[in-house]
Coordinates of C-alpha atoms and ligand atoms in Angstrom, one line a residue:
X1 CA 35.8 -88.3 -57.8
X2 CA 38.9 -86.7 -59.6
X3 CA 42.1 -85.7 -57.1
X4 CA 42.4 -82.6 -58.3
X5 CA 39.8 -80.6 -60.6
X6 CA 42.7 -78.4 -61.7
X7 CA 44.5 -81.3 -63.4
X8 CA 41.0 -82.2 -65.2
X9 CA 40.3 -79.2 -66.6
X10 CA 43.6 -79.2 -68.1
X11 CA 43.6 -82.3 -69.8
X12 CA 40.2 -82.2 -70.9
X13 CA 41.2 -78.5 -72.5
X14 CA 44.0 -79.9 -74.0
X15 CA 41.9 -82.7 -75.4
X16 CA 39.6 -80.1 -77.1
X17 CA 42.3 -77.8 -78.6
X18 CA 44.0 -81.0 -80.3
X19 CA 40.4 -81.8 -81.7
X20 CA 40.1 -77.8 -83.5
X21 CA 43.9 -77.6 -83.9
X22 CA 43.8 -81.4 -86.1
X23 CA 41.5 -79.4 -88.2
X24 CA 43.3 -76.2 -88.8
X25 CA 40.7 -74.0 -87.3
X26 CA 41.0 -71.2 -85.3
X27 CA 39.2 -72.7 -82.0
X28 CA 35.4 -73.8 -81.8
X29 CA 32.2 -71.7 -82.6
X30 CA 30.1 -73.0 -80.0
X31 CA 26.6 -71.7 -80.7
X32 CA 24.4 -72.8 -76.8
X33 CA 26.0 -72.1 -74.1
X34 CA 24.4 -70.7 -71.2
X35 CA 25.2 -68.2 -68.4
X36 CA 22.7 -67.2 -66.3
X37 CA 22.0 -65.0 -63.1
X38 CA 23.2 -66.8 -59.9
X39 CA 19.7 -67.4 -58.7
X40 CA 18.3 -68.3 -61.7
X41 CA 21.3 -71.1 -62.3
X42 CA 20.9 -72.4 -59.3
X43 CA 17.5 -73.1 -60.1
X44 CA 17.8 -74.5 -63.1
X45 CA 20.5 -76.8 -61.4
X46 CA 17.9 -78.0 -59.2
X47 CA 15.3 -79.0 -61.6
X48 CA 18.2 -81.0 -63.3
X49 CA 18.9 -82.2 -59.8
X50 CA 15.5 -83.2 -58.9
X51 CA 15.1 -85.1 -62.2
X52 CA 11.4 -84.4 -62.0
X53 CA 9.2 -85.0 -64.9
X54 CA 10.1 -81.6 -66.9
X55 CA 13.6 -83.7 -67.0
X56 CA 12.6 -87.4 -66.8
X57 CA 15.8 -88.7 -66.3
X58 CA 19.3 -88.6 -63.9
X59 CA 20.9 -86.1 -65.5
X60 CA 24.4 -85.0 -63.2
X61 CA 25.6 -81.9 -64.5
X62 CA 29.4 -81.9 -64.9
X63 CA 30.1 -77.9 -65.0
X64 CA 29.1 -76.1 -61.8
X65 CA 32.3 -74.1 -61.7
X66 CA 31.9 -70.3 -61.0
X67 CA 30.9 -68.0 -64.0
X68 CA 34.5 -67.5 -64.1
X69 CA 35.9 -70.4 -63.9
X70 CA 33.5 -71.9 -66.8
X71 CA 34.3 -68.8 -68.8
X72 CA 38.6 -69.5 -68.2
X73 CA 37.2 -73.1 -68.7
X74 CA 35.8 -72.1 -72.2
X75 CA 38.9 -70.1 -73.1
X76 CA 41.3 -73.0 -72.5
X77 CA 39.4 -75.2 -74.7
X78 CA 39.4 -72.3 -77.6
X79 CA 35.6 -71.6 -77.1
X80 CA 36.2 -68.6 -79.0
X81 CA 32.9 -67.4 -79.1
X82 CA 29.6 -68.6 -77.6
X83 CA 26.2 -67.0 -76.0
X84 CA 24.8 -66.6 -73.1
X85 CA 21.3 -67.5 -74.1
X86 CA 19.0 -66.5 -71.2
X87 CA 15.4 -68.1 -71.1
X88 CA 12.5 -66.7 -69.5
X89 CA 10.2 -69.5 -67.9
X90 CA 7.1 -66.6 -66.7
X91 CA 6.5 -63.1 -67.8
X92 CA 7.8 -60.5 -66.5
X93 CA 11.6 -61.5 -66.2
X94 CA 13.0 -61.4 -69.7
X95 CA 13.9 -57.6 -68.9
X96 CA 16.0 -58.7 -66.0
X97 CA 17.4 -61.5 -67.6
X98 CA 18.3 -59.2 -70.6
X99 CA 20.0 -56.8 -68.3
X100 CA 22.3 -59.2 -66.5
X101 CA 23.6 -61.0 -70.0
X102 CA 24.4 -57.5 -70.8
X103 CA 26.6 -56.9 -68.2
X104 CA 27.8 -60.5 -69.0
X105 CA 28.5 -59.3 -72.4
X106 CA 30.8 -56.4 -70.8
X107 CA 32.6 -58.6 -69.3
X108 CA 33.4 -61.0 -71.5
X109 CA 33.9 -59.5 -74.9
X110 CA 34.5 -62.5 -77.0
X111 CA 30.5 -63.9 -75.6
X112 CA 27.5 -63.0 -78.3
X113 CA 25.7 -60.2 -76.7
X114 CA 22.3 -62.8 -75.5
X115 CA 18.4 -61.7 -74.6
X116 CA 15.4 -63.3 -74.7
X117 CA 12.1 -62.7 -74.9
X118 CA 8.1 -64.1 -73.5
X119 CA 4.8 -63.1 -75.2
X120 CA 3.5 -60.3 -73.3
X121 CA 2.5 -56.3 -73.8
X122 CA 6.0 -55.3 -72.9
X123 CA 8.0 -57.4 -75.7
X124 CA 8.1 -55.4 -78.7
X125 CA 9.5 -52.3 -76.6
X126 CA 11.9 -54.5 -75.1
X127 CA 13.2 -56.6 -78.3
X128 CA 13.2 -53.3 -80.0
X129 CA 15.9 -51.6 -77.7
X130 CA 17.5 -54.9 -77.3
X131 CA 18.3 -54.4 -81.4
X132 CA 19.0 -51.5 -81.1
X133 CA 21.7 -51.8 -78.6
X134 CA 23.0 -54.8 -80.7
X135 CA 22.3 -57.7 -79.3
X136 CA 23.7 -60.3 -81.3
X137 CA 21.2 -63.5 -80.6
X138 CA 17.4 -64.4 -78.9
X139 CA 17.1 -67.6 -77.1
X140 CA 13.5 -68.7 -76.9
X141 CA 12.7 -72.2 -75.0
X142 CA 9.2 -73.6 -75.6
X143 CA 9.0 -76.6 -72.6
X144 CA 9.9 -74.0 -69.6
X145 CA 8.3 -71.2 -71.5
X146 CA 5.0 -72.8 -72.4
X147 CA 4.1 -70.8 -75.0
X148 CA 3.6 -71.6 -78.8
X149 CA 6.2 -69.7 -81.0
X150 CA 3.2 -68.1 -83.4
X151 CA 1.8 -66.5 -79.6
X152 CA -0.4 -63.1 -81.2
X153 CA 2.0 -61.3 -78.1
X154 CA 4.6 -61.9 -80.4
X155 CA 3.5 -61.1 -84.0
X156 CA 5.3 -57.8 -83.5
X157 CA 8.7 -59.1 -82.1
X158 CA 8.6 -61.2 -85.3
X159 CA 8.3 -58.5 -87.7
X160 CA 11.6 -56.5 -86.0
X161 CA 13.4 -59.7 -85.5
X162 CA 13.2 -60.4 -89.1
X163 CA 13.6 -57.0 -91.0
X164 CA 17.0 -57.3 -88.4
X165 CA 18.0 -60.8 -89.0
X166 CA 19.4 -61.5 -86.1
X167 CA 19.6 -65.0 -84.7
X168 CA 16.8 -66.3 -82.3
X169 CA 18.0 -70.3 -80.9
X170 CA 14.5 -72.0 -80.8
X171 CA 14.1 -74.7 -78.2
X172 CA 11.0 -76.4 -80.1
X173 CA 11.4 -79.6 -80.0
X174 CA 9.9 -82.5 -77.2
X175 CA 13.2 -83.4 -75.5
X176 CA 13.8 -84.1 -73.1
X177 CA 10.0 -84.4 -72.0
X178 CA 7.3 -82.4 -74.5
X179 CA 4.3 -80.9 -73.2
X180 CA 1.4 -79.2 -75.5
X181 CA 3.8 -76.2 -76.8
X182 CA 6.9 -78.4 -77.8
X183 CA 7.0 -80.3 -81.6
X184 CA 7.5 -78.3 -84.7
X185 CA 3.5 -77.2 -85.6
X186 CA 4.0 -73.8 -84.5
X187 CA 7.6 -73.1 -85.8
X188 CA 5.7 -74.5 -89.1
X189 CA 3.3 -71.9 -88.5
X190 CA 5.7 -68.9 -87.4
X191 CA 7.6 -69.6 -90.7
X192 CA 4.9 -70.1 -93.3
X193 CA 4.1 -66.1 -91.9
X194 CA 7.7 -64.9 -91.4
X195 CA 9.8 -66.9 -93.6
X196 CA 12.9 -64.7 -93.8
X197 CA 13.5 -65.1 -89.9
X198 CA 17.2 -66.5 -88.9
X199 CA 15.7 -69.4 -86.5
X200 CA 18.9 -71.9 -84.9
X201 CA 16.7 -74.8 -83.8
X202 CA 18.4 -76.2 -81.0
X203 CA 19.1 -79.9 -80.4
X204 CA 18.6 -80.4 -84.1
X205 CA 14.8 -80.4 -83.1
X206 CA 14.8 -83.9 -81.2
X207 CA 13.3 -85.7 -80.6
X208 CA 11.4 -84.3 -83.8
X209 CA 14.0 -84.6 -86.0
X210 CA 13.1 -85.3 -89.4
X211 CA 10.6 -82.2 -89.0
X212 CA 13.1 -79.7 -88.3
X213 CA 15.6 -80.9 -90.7
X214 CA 12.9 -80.8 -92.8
X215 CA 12.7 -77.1 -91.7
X216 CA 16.1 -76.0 -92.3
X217 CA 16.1 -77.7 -95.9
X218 CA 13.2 -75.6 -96.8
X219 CA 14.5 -71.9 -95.5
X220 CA 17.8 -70.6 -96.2
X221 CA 17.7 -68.7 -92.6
X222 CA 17.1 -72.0 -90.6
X223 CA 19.8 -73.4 -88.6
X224 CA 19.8 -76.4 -86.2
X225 CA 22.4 -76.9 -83.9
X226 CA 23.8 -79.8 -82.7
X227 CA 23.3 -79.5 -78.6
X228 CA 23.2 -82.8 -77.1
X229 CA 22.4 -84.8 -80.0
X230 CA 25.1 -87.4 -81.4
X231 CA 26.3 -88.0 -77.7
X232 CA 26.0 -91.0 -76.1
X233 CA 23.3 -88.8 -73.3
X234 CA 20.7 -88.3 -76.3
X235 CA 19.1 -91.1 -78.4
X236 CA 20.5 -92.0 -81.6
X237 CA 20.0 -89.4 -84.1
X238 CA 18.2 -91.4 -87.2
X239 CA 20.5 -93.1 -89.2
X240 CA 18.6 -92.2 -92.4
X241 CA 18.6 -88.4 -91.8
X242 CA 22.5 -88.6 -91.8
X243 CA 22.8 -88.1 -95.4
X244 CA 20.7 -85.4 -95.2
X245 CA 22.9 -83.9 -92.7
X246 CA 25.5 -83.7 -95.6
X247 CA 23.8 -81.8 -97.7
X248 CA 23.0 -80.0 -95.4
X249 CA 26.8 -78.8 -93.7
X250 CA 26.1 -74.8 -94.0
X251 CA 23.2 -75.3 -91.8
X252 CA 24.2 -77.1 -89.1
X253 CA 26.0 -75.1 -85.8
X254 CA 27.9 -76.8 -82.9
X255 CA 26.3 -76.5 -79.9
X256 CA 27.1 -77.7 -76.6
X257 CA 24.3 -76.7 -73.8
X258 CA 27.5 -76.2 -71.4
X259 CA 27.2 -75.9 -68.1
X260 CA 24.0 -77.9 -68.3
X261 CA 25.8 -81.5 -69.5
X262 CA 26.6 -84.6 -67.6
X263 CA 29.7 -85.7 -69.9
X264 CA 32.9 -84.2 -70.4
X265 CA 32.7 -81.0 -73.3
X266 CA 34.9 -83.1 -75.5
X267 CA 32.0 -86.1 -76.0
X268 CA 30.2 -83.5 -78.1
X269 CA 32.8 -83.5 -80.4
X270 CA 33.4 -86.6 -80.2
X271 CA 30.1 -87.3 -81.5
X272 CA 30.2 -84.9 -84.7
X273 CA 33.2 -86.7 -85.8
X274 CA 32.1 -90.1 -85.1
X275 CA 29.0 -89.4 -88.0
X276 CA 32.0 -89.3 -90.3
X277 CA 30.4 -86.5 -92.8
X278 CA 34.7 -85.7 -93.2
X279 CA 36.7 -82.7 -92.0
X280 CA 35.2 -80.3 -94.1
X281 CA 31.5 -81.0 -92.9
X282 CA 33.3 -80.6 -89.0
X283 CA 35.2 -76.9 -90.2
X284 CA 31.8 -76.3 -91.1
X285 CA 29.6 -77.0 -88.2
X286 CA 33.0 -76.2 -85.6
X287 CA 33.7 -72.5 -86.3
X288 CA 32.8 -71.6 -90.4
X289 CA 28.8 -71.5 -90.1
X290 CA 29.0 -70.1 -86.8
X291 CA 31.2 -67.2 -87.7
X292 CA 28.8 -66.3 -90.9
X293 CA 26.0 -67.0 -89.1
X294 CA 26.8 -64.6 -85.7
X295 CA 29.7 -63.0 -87.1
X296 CA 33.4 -62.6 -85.5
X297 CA 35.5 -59.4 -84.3
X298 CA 37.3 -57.6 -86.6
X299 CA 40.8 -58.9 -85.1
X300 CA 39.1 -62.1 -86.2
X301 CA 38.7 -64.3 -83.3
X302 CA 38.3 -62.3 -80.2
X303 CA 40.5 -64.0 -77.1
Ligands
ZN401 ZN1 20.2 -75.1 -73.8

């Protein structure tokens, strides 16, 4: 264990700021981050804990500071802007999760306004006002949701969420353990019907990733992001799709999944930069697609 968890986080936040400052940025665009209801984070915690077979693996989560603390965390590292990116796993709680990450959201100015939603009656209503309020990003999660993307509940939330083009993050793929509704068929589906949606398919789709890169090479709205995937934790990304990954720089978003990691914040970075796709590729996928992507505040960077 460390002596003093003070002294960590300062280094380790000095160890990110030299990796965006070396690069002339402004700080990082981190597009998955979660913050959760108390109740519900402590459950998801747990099924991390447990490493049951939803996880399948010993997976010790690093960050289990305080909201606050992991929001002064994020600010000391130049997180400049990042979600919240609720998840329902039933029906029934999307509304509740929706309400807390908008008091979240008045909190903590600089965080994208985050909802989600679950096929059920209630969605459209609930998406609807959620627009209209300005959420900035939908978080969807197809393994705790069990629910296939093209769902007939949802055809409506589809329709709204592409005439307003606002970002839904679509956990899709089969890590870390699939089940029947994971693997790209039904994003396939949901796009060959609403091909205008802005989807960011999060952990670059893995373990399906020549699929979803496949995906976002076809659409001009598809994102991946880069949760997880290039860190020592995940499986090696394909070596062949790396090229792809190139061409590809306007379409790929840094994403993190903190709280929910067991290695310091800094090994994700670590990892983009290791691909060696240059500094431009990392300006790219650090802060500049983000910021087109989501947006930024008019004084430019927020905090
Ligand atoms: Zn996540």
């Amino acid at each position: 264990m460390v002596d003093d968890p003070h002294d960590t986080d300062d280094s380790e936040a000095a160890g990110v700021r030299a990796f965006w400052q070396a690069l002339g940025l402004p700080g990082l665009f981190d597009a998955h981050v979660h913050f959760l209801p108390p109740n519900i984070q402590r459950a998801v915690y747990a099924v991390f804990d447990a490493a049951g077979p939803k996880i399948g693996r010993e997976w010790p989560i690093r960050y289990r500071q305080s909201h606050e603390e992991r929001v002064g965390l994020l600010r000391a590292m130049g997180v400049r802007r990042f979600p919240t990116l609720p998840y329902a796993h039933k029906p029934g709680v999307a509304t509740y999760l929706n309400d807390w990450a908008a008091d979240f959201k008045r909190h903590v100015p600089e965080s994208l306004w985050s909802a989600t939603f679950f096929p059920e009656e209630q969605a459209a209503s609930y998406v609807g006002a959620a627009l209209g309020a300005g959420v900035e990003v939908f978080k969807v999660h197809l393994q705790v949701g069990e629910f296939h993307l093209d769902d007939p509940l949802l055809d409506e939330v589809w329709g709204q969420l592409e005439d307003a083009g606002t970002p839904v993050v679509v956990h899709a793929g089969s890590g870390p353990v699939g089940n029947e509704f994971t693997g790209p068929e039904s994003t396939r589906r949901l796009l060959a019907r609403f091909p205008r949606l802005t989807l960011v398919l999060a952990h670059m789709g893995a373990p399906e990733c020549a699929e979803f890169l496949g995906l976002a090479e076809a659409h001009e709205r598809v994102f991946l992001d880069t949760t997880m995937v290039f860190t020592d934790f995940f499986p090696p990304y394909p070596a062949e799709l790396v090229p792809r990954l190139r061409d590809l720089s306007h379409w790929v978003l840094l994403g993190s999944d903190f709280p929910t990691i067991p290695y310091p914040y800094l090994h994700q970075l670590e990892g983009l930069a290791r691909l060696d796709l240059g500094d431009d590729w990392l300006r790219a996928v650090c802060w500049e697609n983000g910021a087109r992507v989501f947006g930024v505040p008019a004084d430019g960077v927020g905090h």
